[in-house]
Amino acid sequence: MICIGLEGTAEKTGVGIVDSEGNILALQGRALLPDKGGIHPREAAEHHAENLVPLIKKSLEEANLKPEDLDMVAFARGPGLGPALRTVATAARSLALSLDVPIVGVNHCIGHIEIGRLTTGCQDPLTLYVSGGNTQVTAFDSGRYQIFGETLDIAIGNCLDQFARTVGLGHPGGPRVEELALASDNYLKLPYTVKGMDLSFSGLLTAAIRKYESGAALEDVCYSLQETTFAMLVEVTERALAHSKKSEVLLVGGVAANQRLREMLEVMTQEHYADFFMPEMKYCGDNGAMNAWLGLLMYRHAKNLNMADTHVIQRYRTDQVDVPWMEKSARKLELPVELVAKGAEANICSGHYLDEEVLLKKRVVKGYRIREIDAYLRRKRTKNEAKLLGEAKRCGVVTPLVYDVDLKESVITMEKVAGNEVKVIFSGENSMDLSTIKSISRIIGENVARLHDCGIIHGDLTTSNIILREDGDSVVFIDFGLGKISDLIEDKGVDLLVFKKAINGIHHDISRECFDSIIEGYSCARDCKEIVAKIEEIEGRGRYT
Ligand SMILES: Nc1ncnc2c1ncn2[C@@H]1O[C@H](COP(=O)(O)OP(=O)(O)O)[C@@H](O)[C@H]1O
Ligand SMILES: [Mg+2]
């Protein structure tokens, strides 16, 4: 079967032809490059309207095929810019009708993952997808690609482009920022905004622009902007890797063209004993072949395809789509024997303190980020964690006893809690029954309420960061490194949203029951109603800008 795929979710028009064995027979594309300003959705749509037909013709020539050799048409329904999506959908429908072949509308983000798997040979990766319109970390679980982390405001590509435009570097700005960054190693401190596995770039963008406006050298700002945003991207990928325990990392999307980002992600992947993959650049950015290949996969598993399923979905989420062709890899990461556990940030080893058997949590140097950021984060988080472990206790939340804090080496010596991570109780071979899971979830919710009522934001609520004591009578909260003191409804909402997403990513089949029970337990918190409403509001904020 031969499929033609059309792409035009943003400023790039793409056409590709792929057969059902995964051979890419043609790949043609053309990007809109405005003289000044950013991408206007209507101009993108016009660009697709002008370029689709010539690119289809060129693709057929490249593949040495005639139109009647095509067996199906695929295109991306979203996410993307409304006018652009509608133009491409209309073209795809007309093409399918005139050829009298089936048509499949696909999810653009999944297209990136699937062409990545096809062209690199990775099986079950954790994917970092970075482009002008999207920034997300996804991994397969329970029949779908679940979103582990994503931007809460603008995408990384948009952040770099907007910066470049504002300081007069033109569009697209990513390559110019990369070039200038090479000329500096003078780091200017910028806000570092990681929220659990989510990110935020807009405040950071403003801060970078201010630095430039107040006289800093452009090279230095470019360097600092890249180092900060990429360290954040790599860190959320690292958090998702530690939580999901996948053994492969895949980098896709237009921003993958950046050498520095690639290098950083590769170093992180090696530090976690996993394998790094990235498709050739022509398959990394938006292209038609990815939609063609995903269309073939979907067609193979589709029950009944309907022309009505070709309407566009501007905010089409990756986790809305079933991916029945995917299977979980059985491969497990192997840790060196001296490690009890490897978290996102720290290595956990056994040790002794006086006569006690204890755990040493060492925030190790991360080779992927520059020394200035690394030293700052390790020290700040170690200090923060030690402080909040104590504060939380005073609010009636059980945390491990802290015996010693070594800020120079970023090591916390603490009580070894006998028990299991809640993660292994909620899912997997040794999981408990649903009613037990729900009652544990309620207890967890009550404890989060206690933290919040005392003004403590945990910052990284996941089921890896809560331990159920062996005797089963208490939950122990650990890993407060990203925590802070705040009484803001927004911060409490984000804290719970981080938790909700972490549960959704890894315990997808029971996530609703779990989170509902957590909220039930949380209902004793001050301002509970407003906080819960806030979660929905934050979820609803635009991610495609
Ligand atoms: N005090 C402790 N008692 C028992 N297990 C722990 C303790 N601290 C950490 N662990 C285990 O080590 C893992 C990683 O520790 P964590 O503090 O979450 O590090 P990171 O900040 O790197 O995520 C945890 O998920 C948990 O399984
Ligand atoms: Mg942790």
Coordinates of C-alpha atoms and ligand atoms in Angstrom, one line a residue:
M1 CA 0.0 0.0 0.0
I2 CA 1.3 3.5 -0.9
C3 CA 0.3 6.5 1.1
I4 CA 0.8 10.2 0.4
G5 CA 1.0 12.4 3.5
L6 CA 0.4 16.1 3.6
E7 CA 1.7 18.4 6.3
G8 CA 0.9 22.0 7.1
T9 CA 0.3 22.5 10.8
A10 CA 2.6 25.6 11.0
E11 CA 4.8 27.4 8.5
K12 CA 6.2 24.4 6.6
T13 CA 4.4 22.7 3.7
G14 CA 5.4 19.1 3.4
V15 CA 4.5 16.2 1.2
G16 CA 5.8 12.7 1.6
I17 CA 5.1 9.3 0.1
V18 CA 5.7 6.1 2.1
D19 CA 4.8 2.4 1.5
S20 CA 3.5 0.0 4.0
E21 CA 6.9 -1.5 4.6
G22 CA 8.1 1.9 5.8
N23 CA 10.1 2.8 2.7
I24 CA 10.1 6.6 2.2
L25 CA 9.7 7.1 -1.5
A26 CA 9.5 10.8 -1.6
L27 CA 10.0 13.8 0.7
Q28 CA 9.3 17.4 -0.4
G29 CA 8.9 20.5 1.6
R30 CA 9.0 24.2 1.6
A31 CA 9.0 26.6 4.6
L32 CA 7.5 30.0 4.7
L33 CA 10.2 32.5 5.5
P34 CA 8.7 35.9 6.2
D35 CA 10.9 39.0 5.7
K36 CA 10.0 40.4 9.0
G37 CA 7.8 39.5 11.9
G38 CA 6.6 36.1 12.9
I39 CA 4.3 33.6 11.3
H40 CA 0.8 34.8 10.7
P41 CA -1.7 31.9 10.6
R42 CA -3.4 33.3 7.5
E43 CA -0.1 33.7 5.6
A44 CA 0.9 30.1 6.6
A45 CA -2.5 28.9 5.1
E46 CA -1.8 30.9 1.9
H47 CA 1.7 29.4 1.7
H48 CA 0.3 25.9 1.9
A49 CA -2.4 26.7 -0.7
E50 CA 0.3 27.8 -3.1
N51 CA 2.8 25.0 -2.5
L52 CA 0.8 21.9 -1.9
V53 CA 0.0 21.1 -5.5
P54 CA 3.5 21.7 -6.9
L55 CA 5.0 19.6 -4.0
I56 CA 2.6 16.8 -4.6
K57 CA 3.7 16.8 -8.3
K58 CA 7.3 16.8 -7.3
S59 CA 6.8 14.0 -4.8
L60 CA 5.2 11.8 -7.5
E61 CA 8.1 12.5 -9.8
E62 CA 10.6 11.7 -7.0
A63 CA 8.9 8.4 -6.2
N64 CA 8.4 7.7 -9.9
L65 CA 4.7 7.1 -9.4
K66 CA 1.5 8.2 -11.1
P67 CA -1.4 9.6 -9.1
E68 CA -3.4 6.4 -9.6
D69 CA -0.6 4.5 -7.8
L70 CA -1.5 6.1 -4.6
D71 CA -3.7 3.9 -2.3
M72 CA -4.5 6.4 0.4
V73 CA -4.1 10.0 1.7
A74 CA -3.0 11.1 5.1
F75 CA -2.7 14.6 6.7
A76 CA -2.3 16.1 10.1
R77 CA -5.6 17.2 11.7
G78 CA -3.7 19.1 14.4
P79 CA -2.4 20.5 16.7
G80 CA -1.6 23.6 14.7
L81 CA -2.7 26.9 13.4
G82 CA -6.4 26.8 12.5
P83 CA -6.3 28.4 9.0
A84 CA -3.3 26.3 8.0
L85 CA -4.9 23.1 9.2
R86 CA -8.1 23.8 7.3
T87 CA -6.3 24.5 4.1
V88 CA -4.3 21.2 4.2
A89 CA -7.4 19.2 5.3
T90 CA -9.4 20.6 2.3
A91 CA -6.5 19.7 0.0
A92 CA -6.3 16.2 1.4
R93 CA -10.0 15.6 1.1
S94 CA -10.1 16.8 -2.5
L95 CA -7.1 14.6 -3.3
A96 CA -8.7 11.5 -1.7
L97 CA -12.1 12.1 -3.4
S98 CA -10.5 12.6 -6.8
L99 CA -8.4 9.5 -6.5
D100 CA -11.2 7.6 -4.8
V101 CA -9.0 6.3 -2.0
P102 CA -9.3 6.3 1.8
I103 CA -8.2 9.3 3.9
V104 CA -6.8 9.3 7.4
G105 CA -6.4 12.4 9.6
V106 CA -3.5 12.0 12.0
N107 CA -2.0 13.7 15.1
H108 CA 1.0 15.7 14.2
C109 CA 2.9 15.1 17.4
I110 CA 2.5 11.3 17.1
G111 CA 3.7 11.6 13.5
H112 CA 7.0 12.9 14.8
I113 CA 7.3 10.0 17.2
E114 CA 6.5 7.4 14.7
I115 CA 8.8 8.7 11.9
G116 CA 11.4 8.8 14.7
R117 CA 10.9 5.2 15.6
L118 CA 10.8 4.1 11.9
T119 CA 14.0 5.9 10.9
T120 CA 16.1 5.3 14.0
G121 CA 15.0 1.8 15.0
C122 CA 14.2 2.7 18.6
Q123 CA 11.3 0.7 20.1
D124 CA 9.7 2.3 23.1
P125 CA 11.3 5.7 23.7
L126 CA 10.7 8.5 26.0
T127 CA 10.4 11.4 23.4
L128 CA 11.3 15.0 23.7
Y129 CA 9.5 16.9 21.0
V130 CA 10.7 20.4 20.5
S131 CA 9.5 22.8 17.8
G132 CA 8.1 26.3 17.2
G133 CA 4.6 25.3 18.4
N134 CA 5.2 22.3 20.6
T135 CA 7.3 21.3 23.6
Q136 CA 6.4 18.0 25.2
V137 CA 7.8 14.9 26.8
T138 CA 5.8 11.7 26.0
A139 CA 6.1 8.0 26.5
F140 CA 3.9 5.0 25.8
D141 CA 1.7 3.6 28.5
S142 CA -1.7 1.9 28.6
G143 CA -2.3 2.1 24.9
R144 CA -1.4 5.7 24.3
Y145 CA 1.5 8.1 24.2
Q146 CA 1.0 9.8 27.5
I147 CA 2.2 13.4 28.1
F148 CA 4.7 13.4 31.0
G149 CA 5.6 17.0 30.7
E150 CA 5.0 20.0 28.5
T151 CA 5.2 23.8 28.4
L152 CA 2.6 25.6 30.4
D153 CA 2.9 28.7 28.1
I154 CA 4.9 29.1 24.9
A155 CA 7.0 26.5 23.1
I156 CA 10.8 26.5 23.1
G157 CA 11.0 27.3 19.4
N158 CA 8.7 30.2 19.8
C159 CA 10.7 31.4 22.8
L160 CA 13.9 31.4 20.8
D161 CA 12.2 33.0 17.8
Q162 CA 10.5 35.7 19.7
F163 CA 13.8 36.6 21.5
A164 CA 15.6 36.7 18.1
R165 CA 12.9 38.9 16.6
T166 CA 12.8 41.3 19.5
V167 CA 16.6 41.8 19.5
G168 CA 16.6 42.2 15.7
L169 CA 18.0 38.8 14.6
G170 CA 15.2 38.1 12.2
H171 CA 13.2 34.9 11.7
P172 CA 13.7 32.0 12.2
G173 CA 15.8 33.0 15.2
G174 CA 16.9 29.6 16.5
P175 CA 19.9 29.2 14.2
R176 CA 21.1 32.8 14.8
V177 CA 20.8 32.4 18.6
E178 CA 22.8 29.2 18.3
E179 CA 25.5 30.8 16.3
L180 CA 25.9 33.8 18.6
A181 CA 25.9 31.6 21.7
L182 CA 29.0 29.9 20.4
A183 CA 30.9 33.1 20.8
S184 CA 30.3 33.4 24.6
D185 CA 30.8 31.5 27.8
N186 CA 29.7 34.3 30.1
Y187 CA 26.6 33.1 31.8
L188 CA 24.1 35.7 33.0
K189 CA 21.6 34.4 35.5
L190 CA 18.1 33.9 34.1
P191 CA 15.0 32.4 35.9
Y192 CA 15.0 28.6 35.9
T193 CA 11.3 27.5 35.7
V194 CA 10.8 23.8 35.9
K195 CA 7.5 22.7 37.6
G196 CA 7.7 19.0 38.2
M197 CA 7.9 17.7 34.6
D198 CA 6.4 20.9 33.1
L199 CA 8.1 24.0 32.0
S200 CA 7.4 27.6 31.5
F201 CA 9.3 29.9 29.1
S202 CA 7.5 33.2 29.0
G203 CA 8.9 34.8 32.1
L204 CA 12.4 33.7 31.1
L205 CA 11.9 35.2 27.6
T206 CA 11.0 38.5 29.1
A207 CA 14.0 38.4 31.5
A208 CA 16.4 37.6 28.6
I209 CA 15.0 40.5 26.6
R210 CA 15.4 42.8 29.6
K211 CA 19.0 41.7 30.0
Y212 CA 19.7 42.7 26.4
E213 CA 17.9 46.0 26.7
S214 CA 19.8 46.9 29.8
G215 CA 23.1 46.6 27.9
A216 CA 24.3 43.0 28.1
A217 CA 26.2 41.7 25.1
L218 CA 23.9 39.8 22.7
E219 CA 26.3 36.8 22.6
D220 CA 26.1 36.5 26.4
V221 CA 22.3 36.7 26.4
C222 CA 22.0 34.1 23.6
Y223 CA 24.4 31.8 25.4
S224 CA 22.6 32.2 28.7
L225 CA 19.1 31.8 27.1
Q226 CA 20.2 28.6 25.4
E227 CA 22.0 27.1 28.4
T228 CA 19.0 27.9 30.7
T229 CA 16.1 26.7 28.5
F230 CA 18.0 23.6 27.3
A231 CA 19.0 22.6 30.8
M232 CA 15.3 22.9 31.7
L233 CA 14.3 20.8 28.7
V234 CA 16.8 18.1 29.5
E235 CA 15.9 18.1 33.1
V236 CA 12.2 17.5 32.6
T237 CA 13.1 14.7 30.1
E238 CA 15.4 13.3 32.8
R239 CA 12.6 13.5 35.4
A240 CA 10.3 11.6 33.0
L241 CA 13.0 9.1 32.3
A242 CA 13.6 8.4 36.0
H243 CA 9.8 8.1 36.6
S244 CA 8.9 6.0 33.6
K245 CA 12.1 3.9 33.6
K246 CA 12.2 3.8 29.8
S247 CA 15.6 2.7 28.3
E248 CA 15.5 4.9 25.2
V249 CA 15.4 8.7 24.6
L250 CA 14.3 10.1 21.3
L251 CA 14.7 13.7 20.2
V252 CA 12.4 15.1 17.5
G253 CA 11.1 18.4 16.2
G254 CA 12.7 21.4 14.5
V255 CA 14.6 22.6 17.5
A256 CA 16.5 19.3 17.4
A257 CA 18.6 21.0 14.8
N258 CA 20.4 22.7 17.6
Q259 CA 23.7 20.9 18.2
R260 CA 24.0 22.1 21.8
L261 CA 20.6 20.7 22.8
R262 CA 21.4 17.4 21.1
E263 CA 24.7 17.1 22.9
M264 CA 23.1 17.9 26.3
L265 CA 20.3 15.4 25.8
E266 CA 22.8 12.7 24.8
V267 CA 24.9 13.3 27.8
M268 CA 21.9 13.0 30.1
T269 CA 20.8 9.8 28.4
Q270 CA 24.2 8.3 29.0
E271 CA 24.2 9.3 32.6
H272 CA 21.1 7.3 33.0
Y273 CA 22.4 4.2 31.2
A274 CA 19.8 4.6 28.4
D275 CA 20.2 4.9 24.6
F276 CA 19.9 8.1 22.6
F277 CA 18.2 8.4 19.2
M278 CA 17.5 11.2 16.8
P279 CA 16.3 11.0 13.2
E280 CA 18.1 12.6 10.4
M281 CA 17.2 16.3 10.3
K282 CA 15.0 16.0 7.2
Y283 CA 12.7 13.7 9.3
C284 CA 13.1 15.6 12.5
G285 CA 11.3 18.8 11.4
D286 CA 7.8 18.9 10.0
N287 CA 7.5 16.7 6.9
G288 CA 4.9 14.9 4.9
A289 CA 6.4 11.4 5.3
M290 CA 5.6 11.3 9.0
N291 CA 1.9 11.8 8.4
A292 CA 2.0 9.2 5.6
W293 CA 3.6 6.6 7.8
L294 CA 1.3 7.3 10.7
G295 CA -1.6 7.2 8.4
L296 CA -0.5 3.7 7.3
L297 CA -0.2 2.6 10.9
M298 CA -3.6 3.9 11.7
Y299 CA -5.2 2.5 8.6
R300 CA -3.9 -0.9 9.4
H301 CA -5.7 -0.8 12.8
A302 CA -8.7 1.3 12.0
K303 CA -12.1 -0.3 12.3
N304 CA -14.1 2.1 10.2
L305 CA -12.7 5.2 8.6
N306 CA -15.0 8.1 8.0
M307 CA -14.7 11.3 6.0
A308 CA -16.3 13.0 9.1
D309 CA -13.2 12.1 11.1
T310 CA -11.2 14.5 8.9
H311 CA -12.2 17.7 10.6
V312 CA -9.3 19.6 12.1
I313 CA -8.6 19.7 15.8
Q314 CA -6.5 22.8 16.6
R315 CA -5.6 21.6 20.1
Y316 CA -5.3 17.9 19.3
R317 CA -3.5 16.3 22.3
T318 CA -1.1 13.5 21.9
D319 CA -2.8 11.5 24.6
Q320 CA -6.2 11.6 22.9
V321 CA -5.2 9.0 20.3
D322 CA -5.1 5.2 20.7
V323 CA -1.9 3.6 19.3
P324 CA -2.7 -0.1 19.1
W325 CA 0.5 -0.9 17.1
M326 CA 2.7 0.1 20.0
E327 CA 4.1 -2.4 22.5
K328 CA 6.0 -1.8 25.7
S329 CA 9.6 -2.8 25.6
A330 CA 10.5 -5.4 28.2
R331 CA 14.0 -4.0 28.5
K332 CA 14.8 -2.6 32.0
L333 CA 17.5 -0.2 32.8
E334 CA 20.3 -1.7 34.7
L335 CA 21.9 0.3 37.5
P336 CA 25.4 -0.2 38.9
V337 CA 25.3 -2.3 42.0
E338 CA 26.4 0.4 44.4
L339 CA 23.2 2.4 43.7
V340 CA 20.1 1.7 45.7
A341 CA 18.1 3.9 43.3
K342 CA 18.7 6.6 40.7
G343 CA 16.2 9.4 40.8
A344 CA 15.9 12.3 38.4
E345 CA 18.5 14.3 40.3
A346 CA 20.2 12.2 42.7
N347 CA 22.0 8.9 43.3
I348 CA 20.8 7.0 46.3
C349 CA 23.3 4.8 48.1
S350 CA 23.3 2.9 51.4
G351 CA 25.5 4.0 54.2
H352 CA 25.9 4.2 58.0
Y353 CA 25.5 7.1 60.4
L354 CA 26.6 6.3 63.9
D355 CA 24.9 2.9 64.3
E356 CA 22.0 3.5 62.0
E357 CA 21.7 2.1 58.5
V358 CA 20.9 5.2 56.4
L359 CA 20.5 6.5 52.9
L360 CA 22.8 9.0 51.2
K361 CA 21.1 11.2 48.7
K362 CA 23.7 12.7 46.5
R363 CA 22.8 15.3 43.9
V364 CA 25.5 14.4 41.4
V365 CA 27.1 16.8 39.0
K366 CA 25.1 16.7 35.7
G367 CA 27.5 16.8 32.8
Y368 CA 24.9 18.2 30.5
R369 CA 24.6 21.6 32.1
I370 CA 27.2 24.3 32.6
R371 CA 28.9 24.5 36.0
E372 CA 27.1 27.8 37.0
I373 CA 23.6 26.3 36.6
D374 CA 24.7 22.9 38.0
A375 CA 26.3 24.2 41.1
Y376 CA 23.5 26.6 41.8
L377 CA 20.7 24.0 41.4
R378 CA 22.4 21.3 43.4
R379 CA 23.1 23.5 46.3
K380 CA 19.8 25.3 46.3
R381 CA 17.8 22.1 46.1
T382 CA 19.8 20.3 48.7
K383 CA 19.3 23.1 51.1
N384 CA 15.7 23.5 50.2
E385 CA 15.0 19.8 50.6
A386 CA 16.6 19.5 54.0
K387 CA 14.6 22.5 55.2
L388 CA 11.3 21.4 53.8
L389 CA 11.7 17.8 55.1
G390 CA 11.8 19.4 58.5
E391 CA 9.0 21.9 58.0
A392 CA 6.7 19.2 56.6
K393 CA 7.1 17.2 59.8
R394 CA 6.0 20.1 61.8
C395 CA 2.8 20.1 59.7
G396 CA 2.1 16.5 60.6
V397 CA 3.3 15.0 57.3
V398 CA 5.7 12.1 57.7
T399 CA 9.1 12.5 56.1
P400 CA 12.4 10.7 56.6
L401 CA 14.6 11.9 59.5
V402 CA 17.5 14.0 58.3
Y403 CA 20.8 13.2 60.0
D404 CA 23.2 15.3 58.1
V405 CA 23.4 17.8 55.3
D406 CA 26.6 18.4 53.4
L407 CA 26.0 21.5 51.2
K408 CA 29.5 21.4 49.6
E409 CA 29.0 17.9 48.2
S410 CA 25.1 18.2 48.0
V411 CA 24.5 15.2 50.1
I412 CA 21.7 14.6 52.5
T413 CA 22.1 11.7 55.0
M414 CA 18.6 10.5 56.0
E415 CA 16.6 7.7 57.5
K416 CA 16.0 4.8 55.2
V417 CA 12.3 4.3 55.0
A418 CA 11.3 0.6 54.9
G419 CA 8.6 0.3 52.4
N420 CA 7.7 0.7 48.7
E421 CA 7.4 3.6 46.4
V422 CA 3.7 4.2 45.9
K423 CA 4.4 3.8 42.1
V424 CA 4.9 0.0 42.4
I425 CA 1.8 -0.3 44.6
F426 CA -0.4 1.5 42.0
S427 CA 0.8 -0.3 38.9
G428 CA 2.8 -3.3 37.7
E429 CA 3.3 -6.9 38.9
N430 CA 2.9 -6.1 42.6
S431 CA 0.1 -3.6 42.4
M432 CA -2.7 -3.6 45.0
D433 CA -6.4 -3.8 44.4
L434 CA -8.3 -0.7 43.4
S435 CA -10.1 -0.1 46.6
T436 CA -6.8 -0.1 48.6
I437 CA -5.3 2.2 46.0
K438 CA -8.2 4.6 46.4
S439 CA -7.9 4.6 50.2
I440 CA -4.1 5.2 50.0
S441 CA -4.8 8.0 47.5
R442 CA -7.2 9.6 50.0
I443 CA -4.5 9.5 52.6
I444 CA -2.1 11.1 50.2
G445 CA -4.6 13.8 49.4
E446 CA -5.0 14.6 53.2
N447 CA -1.3 14.9 53.5
V448 CA -1.0 17.2 50.5
A449 CA -3.7 19.3 52.2
R450 CA -1.6 19.5 55.4
L451 CA 1.4 20.6 53.4
H452 CA -0.6 23.3 51.5
D453 CA -2.3 24.5 54.6
C454 CA 1.2 25.2 56.1
G455 CA 2.2 27.0 52.9
I456 CA 4.5 24.2 51.6
I457 CA 4.5 23.4 47.9
H458 CA 6.1 20.1 47.3
G459 CA 7.0 20.9 43.7
D460 CA 7.5 17.4 42.4
L461 CA 4.5 15.3 43.5
T462 CA 4.8 11.9 41.8
T463 CA 4.2 8.3 43.0
S464 CA 8.0 7.9 43.0
N465 CA 8.3 10.5 45.6
I466 CA 5.9 9.0 48.2
I467 CA 6.7 5.8 50.0
L468 CA 4.1 3.5 51.7
R469 CA 5.7 2.3 54.9
E470 CA 6.2 -1.5 55.2
D471 CA 3.8 -1.7 58.1
G472 CA 1.3 0.0 55.9
D473 CA 0.1 2.6 58.3
S474 CA 1.6 5.8 56.9
V475 CA 2.7 7.4 53.7
V476 CA 6.1 9.1 53.7
F477 CA 6.8 12.1 51.5
I478 CA 10.3 12.5 50.1
D479 CA 12.1 14.6 47.5
F480 CA 11.3 18.2 48.3
G481 CA 14.1 19.6 46.2
L482 CA 11.7 21.5 43.9
G483 CA 9.6 22.7 46.8
K484 CA 8.9 26.2 48.1
I485 CA 7.0 28.1 50.6
S486 CA 3.9 29.8 49.1
D487 CA 0.3 30.4 50.0
L488 CA -0.8 31.3 46.4
I489 CA -3.7 29.4 45.0
E490 CA -1.9 29.2 41.7
D491 CA 1.1 27.5 43.2
K492 CA -1.1 25.0 45.0
G493 CA -3.0 24.3 41.8
V494 CA 0.2 23.8 39.8
D495 CA 1.4 21.4 42.6
L496 CA -1.7 19.3 42.2
L497 CA -1.6 19.5 38.4
V498 CA 2.0 18.2 38.4
F499 CA 0.8 15.3 40.5
K500 CA -2.2 14.6 38.2
K501 CA 0.0 14.5 35.2
A502 CA 2.5 12.2 36.8
I503 CA -0.3 9.8 37.7
N504 CA -1.8 10.1 34.3
G505 CA 1.5 9.3 32.6
I506 CA 2.3 6.2 34.5
H507 CA -0.9 4.8 36.0
H508 CA -3.2 5.8 33.2
D509 CA -5.8 3.0 33.5
I510 CA -6.6 4.0 37.1
S511 CA -5.6 7.7 37.0
R512 CA -9.1 9.0 37.2
E513 CA -10.0 7.0 40.3
C514 CA -6.7 7.8 41.9
F515 CA -6.8 11.5 41.3
D516 CA -10.5 11.7 42.4
S517 CA -9.6 10.0 45.6
I518 CA -6.6 12.3 46.1
I519 CA -8.9 15.3 45.7
E520 CA -11.4 13.7 48.1
G521 CA -8.7 13.5 50.7
Y522 CA -7.6 17.0 49.8
S523 CA -11.1 18.4 50.4
C524 CA -10.2 19.3 54.0
A525 CA -7.6 21.9 52.7
R526 CA -8.2 25.6 53.1
D527 CA -9.5 27.1 49.8
C528 CA -9.9 23.6 48.4
K529 CA -12.6 24.6 46.0
E530 CA -10.7 27.5 44.5
I531 CA -7.5 25.4 44.2
V532 CA -9.3 22.5 42.4
A533 CA -10.9 25.1 40.1
K534 CA -7.5 26.5 39.4
I535 CA -6.2 23.1 38.2
E536 CA -8.8 23.2 35.4
E537 CA -8.0 26.7 34.6
I538 CA -4.3 26.0 34.2
E539 CA -5.0 23.0 32.1
G540 CA -7.2 25.0 29.9
R541 CA -4.5 27.7 29.2
G542 CA -3.3 27.8 25.6
R543 CA -0.4 25.6 24.8
Y544 CA -0.3 26.2 21.1
T545 CA 0.7 29.8 20.6
Ligands
LIG1 N1 14.6 8.1 52.7 C1 14.3 7.1 51.8 N2 13.9 5.9 52.2 C2 13.7 5.0 51.2 N3 13.8 5.1 49.9 C3 14.2 6.3 49.5 C4 14.5 7.4 50.4 N4 14.9 8.5 49.7 C5 14.9 8.1 48.4 N5 14.5 6.8 48.2 C6 14.3 6.1 47.0 O1 15.2 6.6 46.0 C7 14.4 7.2 44.9 C8 15.1 8.5 44.4 O2 15.1 9.4 45.5 P1 14.6 10.9 45.4 O3 14.8 11.6 46.7 O4 13.2 10.9 44.8 O5 15.7 11.5 44.3 P2 15.5 12.4 43.0 O6 15.4 13.8 43.5 O7 16.7 12.1 42.2 O8 14.2 12.0 42.4 C9 13.0 7.4 45.4 O9 12.1 7.3 44.4 C10 12.9 6.2 46.4 O10 12.6 5.0 45.7
MG2 MG 12.3 11.7 43.1

